[in-house]
Structure formats: C-alpha cells, structure tokens
GROMACS .gro file of C-alpha atoms in nm:
model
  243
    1UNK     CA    1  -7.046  -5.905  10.090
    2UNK     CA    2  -6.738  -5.735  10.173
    3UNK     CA    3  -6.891  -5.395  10.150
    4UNK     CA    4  -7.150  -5.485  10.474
    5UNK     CA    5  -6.851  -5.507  10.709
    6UNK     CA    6  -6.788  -5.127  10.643
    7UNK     CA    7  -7.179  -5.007  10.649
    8UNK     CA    8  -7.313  -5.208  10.961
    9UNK     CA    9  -7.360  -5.137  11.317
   10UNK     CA   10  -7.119  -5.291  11.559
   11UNK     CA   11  -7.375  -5.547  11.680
   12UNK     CA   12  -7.320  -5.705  11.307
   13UNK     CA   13  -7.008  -5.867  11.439
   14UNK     CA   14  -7.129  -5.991  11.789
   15UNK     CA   15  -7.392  -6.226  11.552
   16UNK     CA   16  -7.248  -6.224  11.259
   17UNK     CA   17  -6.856  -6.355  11.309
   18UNK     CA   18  -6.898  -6.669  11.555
   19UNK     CA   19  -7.148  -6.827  11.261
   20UNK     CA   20  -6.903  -6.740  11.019
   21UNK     CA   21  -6.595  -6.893  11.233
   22UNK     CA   22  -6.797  -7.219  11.304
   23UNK     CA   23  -6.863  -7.281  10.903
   24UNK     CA   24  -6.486  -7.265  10.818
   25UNK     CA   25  -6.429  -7.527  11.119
   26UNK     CA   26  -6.734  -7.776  11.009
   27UNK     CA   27  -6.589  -7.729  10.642
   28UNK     CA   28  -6.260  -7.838  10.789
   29UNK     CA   29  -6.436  -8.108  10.949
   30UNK     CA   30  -6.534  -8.213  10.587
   31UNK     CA   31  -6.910  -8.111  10.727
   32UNK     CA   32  -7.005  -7.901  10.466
   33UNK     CA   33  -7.417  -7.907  10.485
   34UNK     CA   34  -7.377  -7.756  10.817
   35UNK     CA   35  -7.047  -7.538  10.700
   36UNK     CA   36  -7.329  -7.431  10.436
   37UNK     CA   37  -7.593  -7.322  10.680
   38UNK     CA   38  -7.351  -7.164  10.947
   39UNK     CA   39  -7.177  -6.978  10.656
   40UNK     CA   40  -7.502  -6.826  10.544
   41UNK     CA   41  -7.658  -6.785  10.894
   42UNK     CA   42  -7.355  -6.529  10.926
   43UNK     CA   43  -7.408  -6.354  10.617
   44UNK     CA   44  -7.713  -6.303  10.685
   45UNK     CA   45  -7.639  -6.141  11.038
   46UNK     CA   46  -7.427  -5.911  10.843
   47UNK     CA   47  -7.702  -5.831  10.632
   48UNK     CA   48  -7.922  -5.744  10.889
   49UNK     CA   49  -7.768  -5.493  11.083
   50UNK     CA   50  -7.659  -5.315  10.761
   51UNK     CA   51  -7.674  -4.945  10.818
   52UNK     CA   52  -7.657  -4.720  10.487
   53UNK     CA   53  -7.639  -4.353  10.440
   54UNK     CA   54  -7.980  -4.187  10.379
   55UNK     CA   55  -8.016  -3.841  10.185
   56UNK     CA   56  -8.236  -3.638  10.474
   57UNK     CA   57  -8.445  -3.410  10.311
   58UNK     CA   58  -8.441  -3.002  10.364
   59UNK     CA   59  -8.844  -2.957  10.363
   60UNK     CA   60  -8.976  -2.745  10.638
   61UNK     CA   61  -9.211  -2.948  10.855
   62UNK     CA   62  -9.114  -3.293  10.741
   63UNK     CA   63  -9.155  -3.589  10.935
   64UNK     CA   64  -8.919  -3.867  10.806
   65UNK     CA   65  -8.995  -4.255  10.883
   66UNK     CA   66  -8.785  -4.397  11.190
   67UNK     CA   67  -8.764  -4.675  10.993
   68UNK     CA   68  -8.800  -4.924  10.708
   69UNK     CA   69  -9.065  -5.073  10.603
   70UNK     CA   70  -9.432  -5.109  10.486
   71UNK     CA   71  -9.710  -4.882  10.643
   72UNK     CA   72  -9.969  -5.079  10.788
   73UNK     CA   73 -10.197  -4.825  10.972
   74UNK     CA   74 -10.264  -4.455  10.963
   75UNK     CA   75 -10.532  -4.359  11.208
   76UNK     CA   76 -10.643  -4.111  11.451
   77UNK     CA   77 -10.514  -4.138  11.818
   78UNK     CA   78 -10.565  -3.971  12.156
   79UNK     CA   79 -10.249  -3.971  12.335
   80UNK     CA   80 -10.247  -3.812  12.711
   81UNK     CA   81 -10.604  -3.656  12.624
   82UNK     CA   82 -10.422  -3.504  12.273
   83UNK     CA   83 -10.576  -3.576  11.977
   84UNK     CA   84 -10.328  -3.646  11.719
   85UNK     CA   85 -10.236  -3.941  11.418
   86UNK     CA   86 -10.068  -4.224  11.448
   87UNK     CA   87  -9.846  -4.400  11.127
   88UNK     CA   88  -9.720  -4.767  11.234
   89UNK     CA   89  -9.406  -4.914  10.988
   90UNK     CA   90  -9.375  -5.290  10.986
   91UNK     CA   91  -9.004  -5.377  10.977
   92UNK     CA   92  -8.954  -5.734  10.835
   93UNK     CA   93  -8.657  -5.911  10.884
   94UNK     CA   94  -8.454  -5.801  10.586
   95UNK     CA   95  -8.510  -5.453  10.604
   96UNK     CA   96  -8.255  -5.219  10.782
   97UNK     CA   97  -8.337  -5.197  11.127
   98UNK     CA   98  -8.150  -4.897  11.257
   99UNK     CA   99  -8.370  -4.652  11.383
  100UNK     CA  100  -8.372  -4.308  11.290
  101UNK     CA  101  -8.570  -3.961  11.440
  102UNK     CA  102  -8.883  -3.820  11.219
  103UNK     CA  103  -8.746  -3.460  11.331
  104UNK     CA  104  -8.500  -3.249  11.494
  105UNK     CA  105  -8.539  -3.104  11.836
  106UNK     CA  106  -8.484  -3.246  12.188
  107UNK     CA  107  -8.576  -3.557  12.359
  108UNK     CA  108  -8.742  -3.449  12.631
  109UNK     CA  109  -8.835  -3.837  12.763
  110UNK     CA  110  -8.778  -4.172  12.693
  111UNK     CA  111  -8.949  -4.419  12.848
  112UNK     CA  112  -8.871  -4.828  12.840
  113UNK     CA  113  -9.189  -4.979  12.901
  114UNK     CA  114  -9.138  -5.363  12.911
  115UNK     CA  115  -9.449  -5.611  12.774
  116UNK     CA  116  -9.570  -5.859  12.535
  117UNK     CA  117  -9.376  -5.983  12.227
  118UNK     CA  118  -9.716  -6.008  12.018
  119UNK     CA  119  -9.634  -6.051  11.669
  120UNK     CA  120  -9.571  -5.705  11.528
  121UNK     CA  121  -9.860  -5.638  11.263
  122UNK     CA  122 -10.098  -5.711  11.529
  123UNK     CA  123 -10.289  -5.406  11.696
  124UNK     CA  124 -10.247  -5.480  12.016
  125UNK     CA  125  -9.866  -5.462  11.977
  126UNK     CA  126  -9.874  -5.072  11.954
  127UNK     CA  127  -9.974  -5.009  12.304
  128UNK     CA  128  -9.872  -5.438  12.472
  129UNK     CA  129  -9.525  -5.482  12.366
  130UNK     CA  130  -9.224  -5.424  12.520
  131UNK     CA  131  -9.090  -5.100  12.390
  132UNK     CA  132  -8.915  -4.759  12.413
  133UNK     CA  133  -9.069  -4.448  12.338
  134UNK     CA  134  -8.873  -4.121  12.258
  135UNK     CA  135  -9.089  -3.810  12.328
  136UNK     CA  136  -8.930  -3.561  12.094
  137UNK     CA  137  -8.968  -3.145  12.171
  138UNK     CA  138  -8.940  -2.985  11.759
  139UNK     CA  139  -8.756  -2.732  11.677
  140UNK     CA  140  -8.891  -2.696  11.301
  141UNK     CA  141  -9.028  -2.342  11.369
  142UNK     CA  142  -9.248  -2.127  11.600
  143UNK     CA  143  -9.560  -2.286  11.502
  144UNK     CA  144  -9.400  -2.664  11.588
  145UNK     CA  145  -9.315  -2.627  11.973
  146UNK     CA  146  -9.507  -2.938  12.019
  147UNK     CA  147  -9.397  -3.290  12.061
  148UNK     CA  148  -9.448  -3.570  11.879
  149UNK     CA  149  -9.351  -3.948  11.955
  150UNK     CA  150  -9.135  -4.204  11.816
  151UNK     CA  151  -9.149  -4.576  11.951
  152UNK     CA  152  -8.893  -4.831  11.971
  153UNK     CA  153  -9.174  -5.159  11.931
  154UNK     CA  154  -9.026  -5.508  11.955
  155UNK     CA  155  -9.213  -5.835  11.771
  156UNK     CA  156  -9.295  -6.206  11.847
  157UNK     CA  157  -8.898  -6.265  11.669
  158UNK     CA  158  -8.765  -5.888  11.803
  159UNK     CA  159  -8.698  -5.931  12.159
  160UNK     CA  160  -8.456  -5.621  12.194
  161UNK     CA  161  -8.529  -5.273  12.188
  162UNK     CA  162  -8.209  -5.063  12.213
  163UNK     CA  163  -8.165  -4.668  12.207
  164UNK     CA  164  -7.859  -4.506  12.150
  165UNK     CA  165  -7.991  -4.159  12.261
  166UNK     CA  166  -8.094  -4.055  12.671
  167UNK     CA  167  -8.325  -3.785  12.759
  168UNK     CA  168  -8.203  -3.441  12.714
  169UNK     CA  169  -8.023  -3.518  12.399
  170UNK     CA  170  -8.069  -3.301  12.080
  171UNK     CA  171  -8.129  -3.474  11.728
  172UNK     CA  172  -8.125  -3.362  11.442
  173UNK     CA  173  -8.412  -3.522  11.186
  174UNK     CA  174  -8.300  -3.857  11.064
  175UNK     CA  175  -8.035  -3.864  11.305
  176UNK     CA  176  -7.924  -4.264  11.370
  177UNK     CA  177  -8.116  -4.333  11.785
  178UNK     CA  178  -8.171  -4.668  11.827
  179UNK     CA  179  -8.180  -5.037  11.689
  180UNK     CA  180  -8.414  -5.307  11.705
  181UNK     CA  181  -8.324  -5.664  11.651
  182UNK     CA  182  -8.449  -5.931  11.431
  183UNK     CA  183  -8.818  -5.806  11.283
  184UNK     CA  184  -9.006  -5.523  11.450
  185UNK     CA  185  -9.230  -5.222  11.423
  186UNK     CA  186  -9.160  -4.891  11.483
  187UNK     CA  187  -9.478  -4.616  11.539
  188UNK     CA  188  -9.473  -4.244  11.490
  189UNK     CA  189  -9.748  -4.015  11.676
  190UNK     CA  190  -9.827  -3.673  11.537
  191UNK     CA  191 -10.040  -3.403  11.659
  192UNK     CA  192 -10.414  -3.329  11.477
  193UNK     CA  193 -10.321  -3.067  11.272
  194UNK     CA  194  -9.993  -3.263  11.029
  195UNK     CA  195 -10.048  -3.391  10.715
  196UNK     CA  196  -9.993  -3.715  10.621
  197UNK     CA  197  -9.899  -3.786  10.284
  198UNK     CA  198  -9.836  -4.155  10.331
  199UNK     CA  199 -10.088  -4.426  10.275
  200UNK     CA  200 -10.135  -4.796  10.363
  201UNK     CA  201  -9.934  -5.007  10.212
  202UNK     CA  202  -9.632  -4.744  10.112
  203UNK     CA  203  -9.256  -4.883  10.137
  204UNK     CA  204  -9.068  -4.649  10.317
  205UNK     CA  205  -8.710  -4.615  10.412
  206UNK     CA  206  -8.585  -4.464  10.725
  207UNK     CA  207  -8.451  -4.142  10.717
  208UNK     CA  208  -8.515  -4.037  10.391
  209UNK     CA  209  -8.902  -4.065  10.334
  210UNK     CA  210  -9.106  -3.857  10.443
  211UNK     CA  211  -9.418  -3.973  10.618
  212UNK     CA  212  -9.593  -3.618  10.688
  213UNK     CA  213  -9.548  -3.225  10.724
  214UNK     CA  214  -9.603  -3.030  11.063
  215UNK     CA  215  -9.744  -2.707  11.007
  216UNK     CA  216  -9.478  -2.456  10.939
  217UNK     CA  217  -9.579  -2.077  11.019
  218UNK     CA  218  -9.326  -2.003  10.669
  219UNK     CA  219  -9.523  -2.272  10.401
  220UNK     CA  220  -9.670  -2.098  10.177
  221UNK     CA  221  -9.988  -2.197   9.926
  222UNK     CA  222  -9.718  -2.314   9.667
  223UNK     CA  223  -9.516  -2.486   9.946
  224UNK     CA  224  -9.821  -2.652  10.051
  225UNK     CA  225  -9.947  -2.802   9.737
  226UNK     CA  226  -9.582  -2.928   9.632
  227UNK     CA  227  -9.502  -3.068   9.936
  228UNK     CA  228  -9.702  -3.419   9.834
  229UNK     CA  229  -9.559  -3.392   9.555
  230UNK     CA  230  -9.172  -3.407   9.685
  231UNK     CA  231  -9.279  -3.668   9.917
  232UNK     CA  232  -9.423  -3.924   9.656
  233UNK     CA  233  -9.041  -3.822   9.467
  234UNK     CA  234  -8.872  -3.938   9.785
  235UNK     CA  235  -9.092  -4.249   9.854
  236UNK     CA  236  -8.920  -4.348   9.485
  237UNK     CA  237  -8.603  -4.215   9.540
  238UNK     CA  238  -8.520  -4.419   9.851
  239UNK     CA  239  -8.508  -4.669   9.632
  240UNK     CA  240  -8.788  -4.898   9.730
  241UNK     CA  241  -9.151  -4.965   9.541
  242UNK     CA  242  -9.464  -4.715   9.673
  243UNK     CA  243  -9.701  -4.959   9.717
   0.00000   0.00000   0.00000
C-alpha cells in the first residue's frame, strides 16, 4: 500500500487521508465496523488516483490511448464537416484515471463544454456530457500537420473533468494532461486516412498502447505491415488482457 503514496497524483491525499484519519479515531472509539469501512474507503482513494510510469513507444505515426480502459466503439465521425474515426475508452473505476496525449505537437484549443453526466458507455455521452476537449496540432512529420482530438468525458459517478495543460502548450505523446475523477470515458478523434489497429473490446492502458498510426510520409511497406504487429505486442505488454 505504501508504494501508492509515492506513484499517485496529489489529489490522492485530498480523498484519500481524511478517510484514513477518521478509521484510526472510530477504532479508538472501539467502532471498528465503521473503522473497517473508513479504513478501506481511503485505500481505495489511494488506489484510484494511482499514477504509474508508462513505456511510450518510438513508432512513427502512433496514436497512444489517453487512457485506461476497454474500447467500446470504433466508428466513423464527421467532425466540423471532416470526416475522420472516432475510438471511445471506457474508464471504470479501478483503472488509472490520469489522462495522457495520443501524440506530440501543440494544443492549439481546449474547450470546457459543461453538460449531462449520462452514464459513460452510453452514446449520447460522447457529444451530452460535460467535458474538455484538447484539439491537438501533430508534429509526427510533414504528412501529419493535421489535428486530431482528445476529450476529457465525465460519467453518471465522474463529475470532474480536470486538465493540467492550457492552450498553446506543447506535449509530447503520452505526456501526463489531465485527470478525471471517479469512472469516466475518454474519446480520441482521428482524421479518415489513420489506421486503427484496435478493436472492440481491447484493454488498453494509457500511454503505452497504441490505438492507431497517422500516415507518416517515412513508413515504408515493411513499416506498414509490422506496425499491427508491434501494436498487438504493446496491447500485451502494458500488462493488461486484449480482449
């Protein structure tokens, strides 16, 4: 347990110590059912806004996950007249919930749009709930001087979306940007021409798996058939089941 205090976000300790502090007084009080539960409630705060190291990988193009989870759609999307893909993560309540970028380049918007707090498998969620949503400018090469976008989406038990990053800053891909507390979704929106190698159902863990590839002026035929290929090696890797 001792280890979470050294690999958690500082919001860990806002909910995680008072729970903690009012089990060792009830267990004083010779209440220890509710010492118990208060004792636990805390651990599991701590537990919740764990934040580990990920291994970001190197491939050109990549698109990491913002988060972790299970992918529960992957579907084509017009956004602003665009066509491009959309790949929506749900985060349950004890995965990590720090929020990561899918690439590197510039934020060139972010936008908190406040709404619903639908539960966050539902459809509607995607576009209804209260959210923030990171418009990202890539740097990945000359053929990627597009955008792609990242939201922040907050649940029927998530009712906090919180970004560490402001417009103008530059991230680096699976750079720490936000948090979103207590069960969530987070949505990732590509243009037409990426490859997704992800499919309904995958785990995924932010930061380190990769979700798709952005063309890449540089990928050549070899690149481009061994590129599913690393990314079904990092869905394992991350330590988490593919399907």
């Amino acid at each position: 347990m001792w280890y979470l205090f050294y690999s958690m976000v500082k919001e860990g300790y806002y909910f995680g110590i008072p729970p903690l502090v009012a089990g060792v007084l009830l267990y004083f009080l010779h209440w220890t059912p509710a010492a118990a539960i208060f004792f636990l409630l805390g651990v599991f705060c701590f537990s919740f806004f764990r934040d580990p190291e990920r291994v970001i990988p190197a491939d050109p193009g990549a698109v990491v996950s913002p988060a972790d989870g299970r992918v529960m759609v992957v579907t084509d999307e017009l956004r602003a007249g665009r066509p491009g893909k959309r790949i929506s993560i749900f985060l349950a309540v004890w995965n990590v919930h720090v929020n990561r970028s899918p690439v590197a380049g510039t934020i060139t918007a972010l936008d908190y749009q406040p709404g619903k707090f639908l539960a966050a498998m539902r459809a509607a969620a995607s576009a209804e709930n209260e959210q923030n949503i990171f418009t990202i400018a890539t740097n990945e090469g000359p053929a990627n001087r597009g955008e792609i976008v990242c939201k922040q989406i907050a649940g029927y038990v998530a009712r906090r979306v919180v970004a560490w990053k402001k417009a103008g800053d530059t991230v680096a891909r699976g750079e720490r940007i936000g948090l979103v507390r207590f069960g969530s979704r987070a949505d990732v929106w590509l243009p037409a021409d990426s490859r997704v190698v992800v499919k309904l159902g995958d785990h995924v863990a932010g930061g380190s798996s990769i979700l798709a590839f952005l063309p890449v002026q540089s990928m050549g035929l070899s690149d481009h058939h061994a590129a599913p290929a690393r990314a079904e090696t990092n869905l394992m890797t991350a330590g988490l089941p593919k399907t």
